[in-house]
PDB file of C-alpha atoms in Angstrom:
ATOM      1  CA  UNK T   1     108.390 155.525 208.811  1.00  0.00           C
ATOM      2  CA  UNK T   2     111.367 156.767 206.555  1.00  0.00           C
ATOM      3  CA  UNK T   3     111.641 160.714 208.089  1.00  0.00           C
ATOM      4  CA  UNK T   4     111.785 161.967 204.471  1.00  0.00           C
ATOM      5  CA  UNK T   5     108.462 160.565 203.589  1.00  0.00           C
ATOM      6  CA  UNK T   6     107.080 162.229 207.042  1.00  0.00           C
ATOM      7  CA  UNK T   7     108.779 165.528 205.838  1.00  0.00           C
ATOM      8  CA  UNK T   8     106.872 165.212 202.464  1.00  0.00           C
ATOM      9  CA  UNK T   9     103.404 164.075 203.863  1.00  0.00           C
ATOM     10  CA  UNK T  10     103.724 167.204 206.367  1.00  0.00           C
ATOM     11  CA  UNK T  11     105.090 169.637 204.051  1.00  0.00           C
ATOM     12  CA  UNK T  12     102.579 168.619 201.023  1.00  0.00           C
ATOM     13  CA  UNK T  13      99.610 168.855 203.628  1.00  0.00           C
ATOM     14  CA  UNK T  14      99.124 164.737 202.228  1.00  0.00           C
ATOM     15  CA  UNK T  15      96.084 162.956 203.722  1.00  0.00           C
ATOM     16  CA  UNK T  16      95.494 159.035 203.637  1.00  0.00           C
ATOM     17  CA  UNK T  17      94.094 157.819 200.351  1.00  0.00           C
ATOM     18  CA  UNK T  18      91.231 155.029 200.443  1.00  0.00           C
ATOM     19  CA  UNK T  19      93.255 152.928 198.048  1.00  0.00           C
ATOM     20  CA  UNK T  20      96.419 153.243 200.294  1.00  0.00           C
ATOM     21  CA  UNK T  21      99.254 156.040 200.728  1.00  0.00           C
ATOM     22  CA  UNK T  22      98.525 159.790 200.944  1.00  0.00           C
ATOM     23  CA  UNK T  23      97.436 162.258 198.628  1.00  0.00           C
ATOM     24  CA  UNK T  24      96.298 165.858 197.968  1.00  0.00           C
ATOM     25  CA  UNK T  25      94.506 167.058 195.253  1.00  0.00           C
ATOM     26  CA  UNK T  26      96.862 169.994 193.737  1.00  0.00           C
ATOM     27  CA  UNK T  27      95.338 171.092 190.665  1.00  0.00           C
ATOM     28  CA  UNK T  28      91.262 170.675 189.322  1.00  0.00           C
ATOM     29  CA  UNK T  29      90.550 172.182 186.031  1.00  0.00           C
ATOM     30  CA  UNK T  30      88.067 175.114 185.999  1.00  0.00           C
ATOM     31  CA  UNK T  31      86.917 173.751 182.327  1.00  0.00           C
ATOM     32  CA  UNK T  32      84.321 171.111 182.064  1.00  0.00           C
ATOM     33  CA  UNK T  33      84.045 168.816 179.390  1.00  0.00           C
ATOM     34  CA  UNK T  34      81.770 166.112 179.023  1.00  0.00           C
ATOM     35  CA  UNK T  35      82.932 162.695 179.708  1.00  0.00           C
ATOM     36  CA  UNK T  36      82.200 159.961 177.003  1.00  0.00           C
ATOM     37  CA  UNK T  37      82.652 157.243 179.342  1.00  0.00           C
ATOM     38  CA  UNK T  38      80.688 158.434 182.089  1.00  0.00           C
ATOM     39  CA  UNK T  39      77.867 160.719 180.671  1.00  0.00           C
ATOM     40  CA  UNK T  40      78.604 163.020 182.576  1.00  0.00           C
ATOM     41  CA  UNK T  41      80.456 166.853 182.952  1.00  0.00           C
ATOM     42  CA  UNK T  42      84.135 166.413 184.530  1.00  0.00           C
ATOM     43  CA  UNK T  43      86.830 168.923 185.145  1.00  0.00           C
ATOM     44  CA  UNK T  44      89.097 168.755 181.935  1.00  0.00           C
ATOM     45  CA  UNK T  45      91.845 167.235 184.248  1.00  0.00           C
ATOM     46  CA  UNK T  46      93.011 166.783 187.712  1.00  0.00           C
ATOM     47  CA  UNK T  47      96.444 166.256 189.329  1.00  0.00           C
ATOM     48  CA  UNK T  48      97.690 164.971 192.892  1.00  0.00           C
ATOM     49  CA  UNK T  49     100.549 164.002 194.738  1.00  0.00           C
ATOM     50  CA  UNK T  50     100.228 160.835 196.093  1.00  0.00           C
ATOM     51  CA  UNK T  51     103.131 159.223 198.312  1.00  0.00           C
ATOM     52  CA  UNK T  52     103.707 155.682 199.061  1.00  0.00           C
ATOM     53  CA  UNK T  53     106.100 154.593 202.000  1.00  0.00           C
ATOM     54  CA  UNK T  54     107.608 151.285 202.541  1.00  0.00           C
ATOM     55  CA  UNK T  55     105.073 148.339 203.205  1.00  0.00           C
ATOM     56  CA  UNK T  56     102.378 150.529 201.914  1.00  0.00           C
ATOM     57  CA  UNK T  57     100.534 149.681 198.517  1.00  0.00           C
ATOM     58  CA  UNK T  58      98.132 151.186 196.191  1.00  0.00           C
ATOM     59  CA  UNK T  59      95.685 148.556 195.970  1.00  0.00           C
ATOM     60  CA  UNK T  60      93.866 147.332 192.954  1.00  0.00           C
ATOM     61  CA  UNK T  61      91.557 149.858 191.564  1.00  0.00           C
ATOM     62  CA  UNK T  62      90.305 151.573 188.241  1.00  0.00           C
ATOM     63  CA  UNK T  63      89.190 155.297 187.126  1.00  0.00           C
ATOM     64  CA  UNK T  64      87.215 155.940 184.207  1.00  0.00           C
ATOM     65  CA  UNK T  65      89.880 158.210 182.682  1.00  0.00           C
ATOM     66  CA  UNK T  66      93.533 157.929 181.534  1.00  0.00           C
ATOM     67  CA  UNK T  67      95.758 158.478 184.193  1.00  0.00           C
ATOM     68  CA  UNK T  68      99.228 159.520 183.800  1.00  0.00           C
ATOM     69  CA  UNK T  69     101.530 158.821 186.911  1.00  0.00           C
ATOM     70  CA  UNK T  70     104.625 160.921 187.218  1.00  0.00           C
ATOM     71  CA  UNK T  71     107.828 160.316 189.328  1.00  0.00           C
ATOM     72  CA  UNK T  72     108.720 162.727 191.571  1.00  0.00           C
ATOM     73  CA  UNK T  73     111.184 161.710 194.322  1.00  0.00           C
ATOM     74  CA  UNK T  74     112.312 158.400 195.998  1.00  0.00           C
ATOM     75  CA  UNK T  75     112.621 154.893 195.247  1.00  0.00           C
ATOM     76  CA  UNK T  76     111.376 153.452 192.021  1.00  0.00           C
ATOM     77  CA  UNK T  77     107.678 152.628 191.777  1.00  0.00           C
ATOM     78  CA  UNK T  78     106.136 149.383 190.590  1.00  0.00           C
ATOM     79  CA  UNK T  79     102.793 149.591 188.538  1.00  0.00           C
ATOM     80  CA  UNK T  80     100.767 146.728 187.550  1.00  0.00           C
ATOM     81  CA  UNK T  81      97.877 146.947 185.260  1.00  0.00           C
ATOM     82  CA  UNK T  82      94.945 144.845 184.225  1.00  0.00           C
ATOM     83  CA  UNK T  83      93.267 144.917 180.998  1.00  0.00           C
ATOM     84  CA  UNK T  84      89.238 145.627 181.683  1.00  0.00           C
ATOM     85  CA  UNK T  85      88.486 141.722 180.748  1.00  0.00           C
ATOM     86  CA  UNK T  86      91.341 140.696 183.099  1.00  0.00           C
ATOM     87  CA  UNK T  87      92.870 138.827 180.009  1.00  0.00           C
ATOM     88  CA  UNK T  88      96.432 140.701 180.593  1.00  0.00           C
ATOM     89  CA  UNK T  89      98.656 141.705 183.223  1.00  0.00           C
ATOM     90  CA  UNK T  90     101.803 144.101 182.527  1.00  0.00           C
ATOM     91  CA  UNK T  91     104.064 145.607 184.805  1.00  0.00           C
ATOM     92  CA  UNK T  92     105.836 148.641 184.950  1.00  0.00           C
ATOM     93  CA  UNK T  93     108.556 150.606 186.993  1.00  0.00           C
ATOM     94  CA  UNK T  94     108.889 154.447 187.316  1.00  0.00           C
ATOM     95  CA  UNK T  95     112.630 154.774 187.920  1.00  0.00           C
ATOM     96  CA  UNK T  96     114.808 157.962 187.697  1.00  0.00           C
ATOM     97  CA  UNK T  97     117.748 155.548 187.620  1.00  0.00           C
ATOM     98  CA  UNK T  98     116.744 154.765 183.966  1.00  0.00           C
ATOM     99  CA  UNK T  99     115.359 157.734 182.728  1.00  0.00           C
ATOM    100  CA  UNK T 100     111.477 156.229 183.010  1.00  0.00           C
ATOM    101  CA  UNK T 101     109.430 158.702 185.044  1.00  0.00           C
ATOM    102  CA  UNK T 102     106.285 158.583 183.378  1.00  0.00           C
ATOM    103  CA  UNK T 103     103.507 155.732 182.677  1.00  0.00           C
ATOM    104  CA  UNK T 104     100.071 156.245 181.458  1.00  0.00           C
ATOM    105  CA  UNK T 105      97.438 153.940 182.288  1.00  0.00           C
ATOM    106  CA  UNK T 106      94.423 153.894 180.195  1.00  0.00           C
ATOM    107  CA  UNK T 107      90.921 154.349 180.931  1.00  0.00           C
ATOM    108  CA  UNK T 108      88.999 151.556 183.036  1.00  0.00           C
ATOM    109  CA  UNK T 109      92.256 149.118 183.199  1.00  0.00           C
ATOM    110  CA  UNK T 110      92.795 148.122 186.503  1.00  0.00           C
ATOM    111  CA  UNK T 111      95.848 149.324 188.654  1.00  0.00           C
ATOM    112  CA  UNK T 112      97.946 148.822 191.781  1.00  0.00           C
ATOM    113  CA  UNK T 113     100.850 150.233 192.633  1.00  0.00           C
ATOM    114  CA  UNK T 114     103.904 149.830 195.070  1.00  0.00           C
ATOM    115  CA  UNK T 115     107.162 151.415 196.490  1.00  0.00           C
ATOM    116  CA  UNK T 116     110.310 149.478 195.744  1.00  0.00           C
ATOM    117  CA  UNK T 117     111.977 151.303 199.005  1.00  0.00           C
ATOM    118  CA  UNK T 118     111.709 153.651 201.500  1.00  0.00           C
ATOM    119  CA  UNK T 119     109.064 155.963 199.773  1.00  0.00           C
ATOM    120  CA  UNK T 120     108.081 157.013 196.669  1.00  0.00           C
ATOM    121  CA  UNK T 121     106.460 160.199 195.814  1.00  0.00           C
ATOM    122  CA  UNK T 122     104.946 160.743 192.457  1.00  0.00           C
ATOM    123  CA  UNK T 123     102.104 162.907 190.447  1.00  0.00           C
ATOM    124  CA  UNK T 124      99.024 161.212 189.317  1.00  0.00           C
ATOM    125  CA  UNK T 125      97.149 163.155 186.118  1.00  0.00           C
ATOM    126  CA  UNK T 126      93.760 162.333 185.190  1.00  0.00           C
ATOM    127  CA  UNK T 127      91.788 163.373 182.089  1.00  0.00           C
ATOM    128  CA  UNK T 128      88.950 164.072 182.096  1.00  0.00           C
ATOM    129  CA  UNK T 129      89.715 164.943 185.635  1.00  0.00           C
ATOM    130  CA  UNK T 130      89.053 162.868 188.414  1.00  0.00           C
ATOM    131  CA  UNK T 131      86.080 161.894 190.469  1.00  0.00           C
ATOM    132  CA  UNK T 132      85.366 159.535 193.462  1.00  0.00           C
ATOM    133  CA  UNK T 133      82.019 158.384 191.687  1.00  0.00           C
ATOM    134  CA  UNK T 134      84.073 157.402 188.861  1.00  0.00           C
ATOM    135  CA  UNK T 135      86.910 155.288 191.113  1.00  0.00           C
ATOM    136  CA  UNK T 136      86.250 151.719 191.762  1.00  0.00           C
ATOM    137  CA  UNK T 137      88.433 149.348 194.178  1.00  0.00           C
ATOM    138  CA  UNK T 138      88.876 145.887 193.106  1.00  0.00           C
ATOM    139  CA  UNK T 139      88.173 144.427 196.469  1.00  0.00           C
ATOM    140  CA  UNK T 140      84.312 145.524 196.396  1.00  0.00           C
ATOM    141  CA  UNK T 141      83.798 143.370 192.939  1.00  0.00           C
ATOM    142  CA  UNK T 142      84.043 139.770 194.830  1.00  0.00           C
ATOM    143  CA  UNK T 143      83.776 138.079 191.490  1.00  0.00           C
ATOM    144  CA  UNK T 144      86.335 139.888 189.889  1.00  0.00           C
ATOM    145  CA  UNK T 145      88.656 139.823 192.602  1.00  0.00           C
ATOM    146  CA  UNK T 146      88.435 136.007 192.703  1.00  0.00           C
ATOM    147  CA  UNK T 147      89.356 135.901 189.020  1.00  0.00           C
ATOM    148  CA  UNK T 148      92.694 138.046 189.539  1.00  0.00           C
ATOM    149  CA  UNK T 149      93.222 135.705 192.504  1.00  0.00           C
ATOM    150  CA  UNK T 150      92.999 132.522 190.538  1.00  0.00           C
ATOM    151  CA  UNK T 151      94.648 133.838 187.432  1.00  0.00           C
ATOM    152  CA  UNK T 152      97.057 136.087 188.634  1.00  0.00           C
ATOM    153  CA  UNK T 153      97.910 135.081 192.278  1.00  0.00           C
ATOM    154  CA  UNK T 154     101.393 137.076 192.346  1.00  0.00           C
ATOM    155  CA  UNK T 155      99.209 139.856 192.460  1.00  0.00           C
ATOM    156  CA  UNK T 156      96.753 139.167 194.911  1.00  0.00           C
ATOM    157  CA  UNK T 157      98.177 140.528 197.979  1.00  0.00           C
ATOM    158  CA  UNK T 158      97.629 144.047 196.132  1.00  0.00           C
ATOM    159  CA  UNK T 159      93.578 143.333 196.183  1.00  0.00           C
TER     160      UNK T 159
END
């Protein structure tokens, strides 16, 4: 692992994330709001640090609310997203060299990411706030995963 990546993991107190990489929640709003998508109360907003080192990926997953990715440090980050019905796929790159520091993944879109270098540190802000009960990994839905394998074979390694 790159020395700076390990320093950030230690300094920020990051822990392994189920989708890959390392994370730590740094903010959870005390304000509760009714989520229209899950029909339950959620924190108005949450924010995490998320780090991918070389060779790690953020596996295909979805969350119930909009997620804003913010590039903080390191190599560019390639983000992939699939519409909820899997009809469209797009890729976006967070890259300081070209002034692209943010990308929004809409609620319920499938998303995956990979560092384009030694490591990438980002922040992920979710509103209404993230809750693991609203989190779904594509690998846990075999029929949906099979469709991604068939329709987007170039992205199947991210499952």
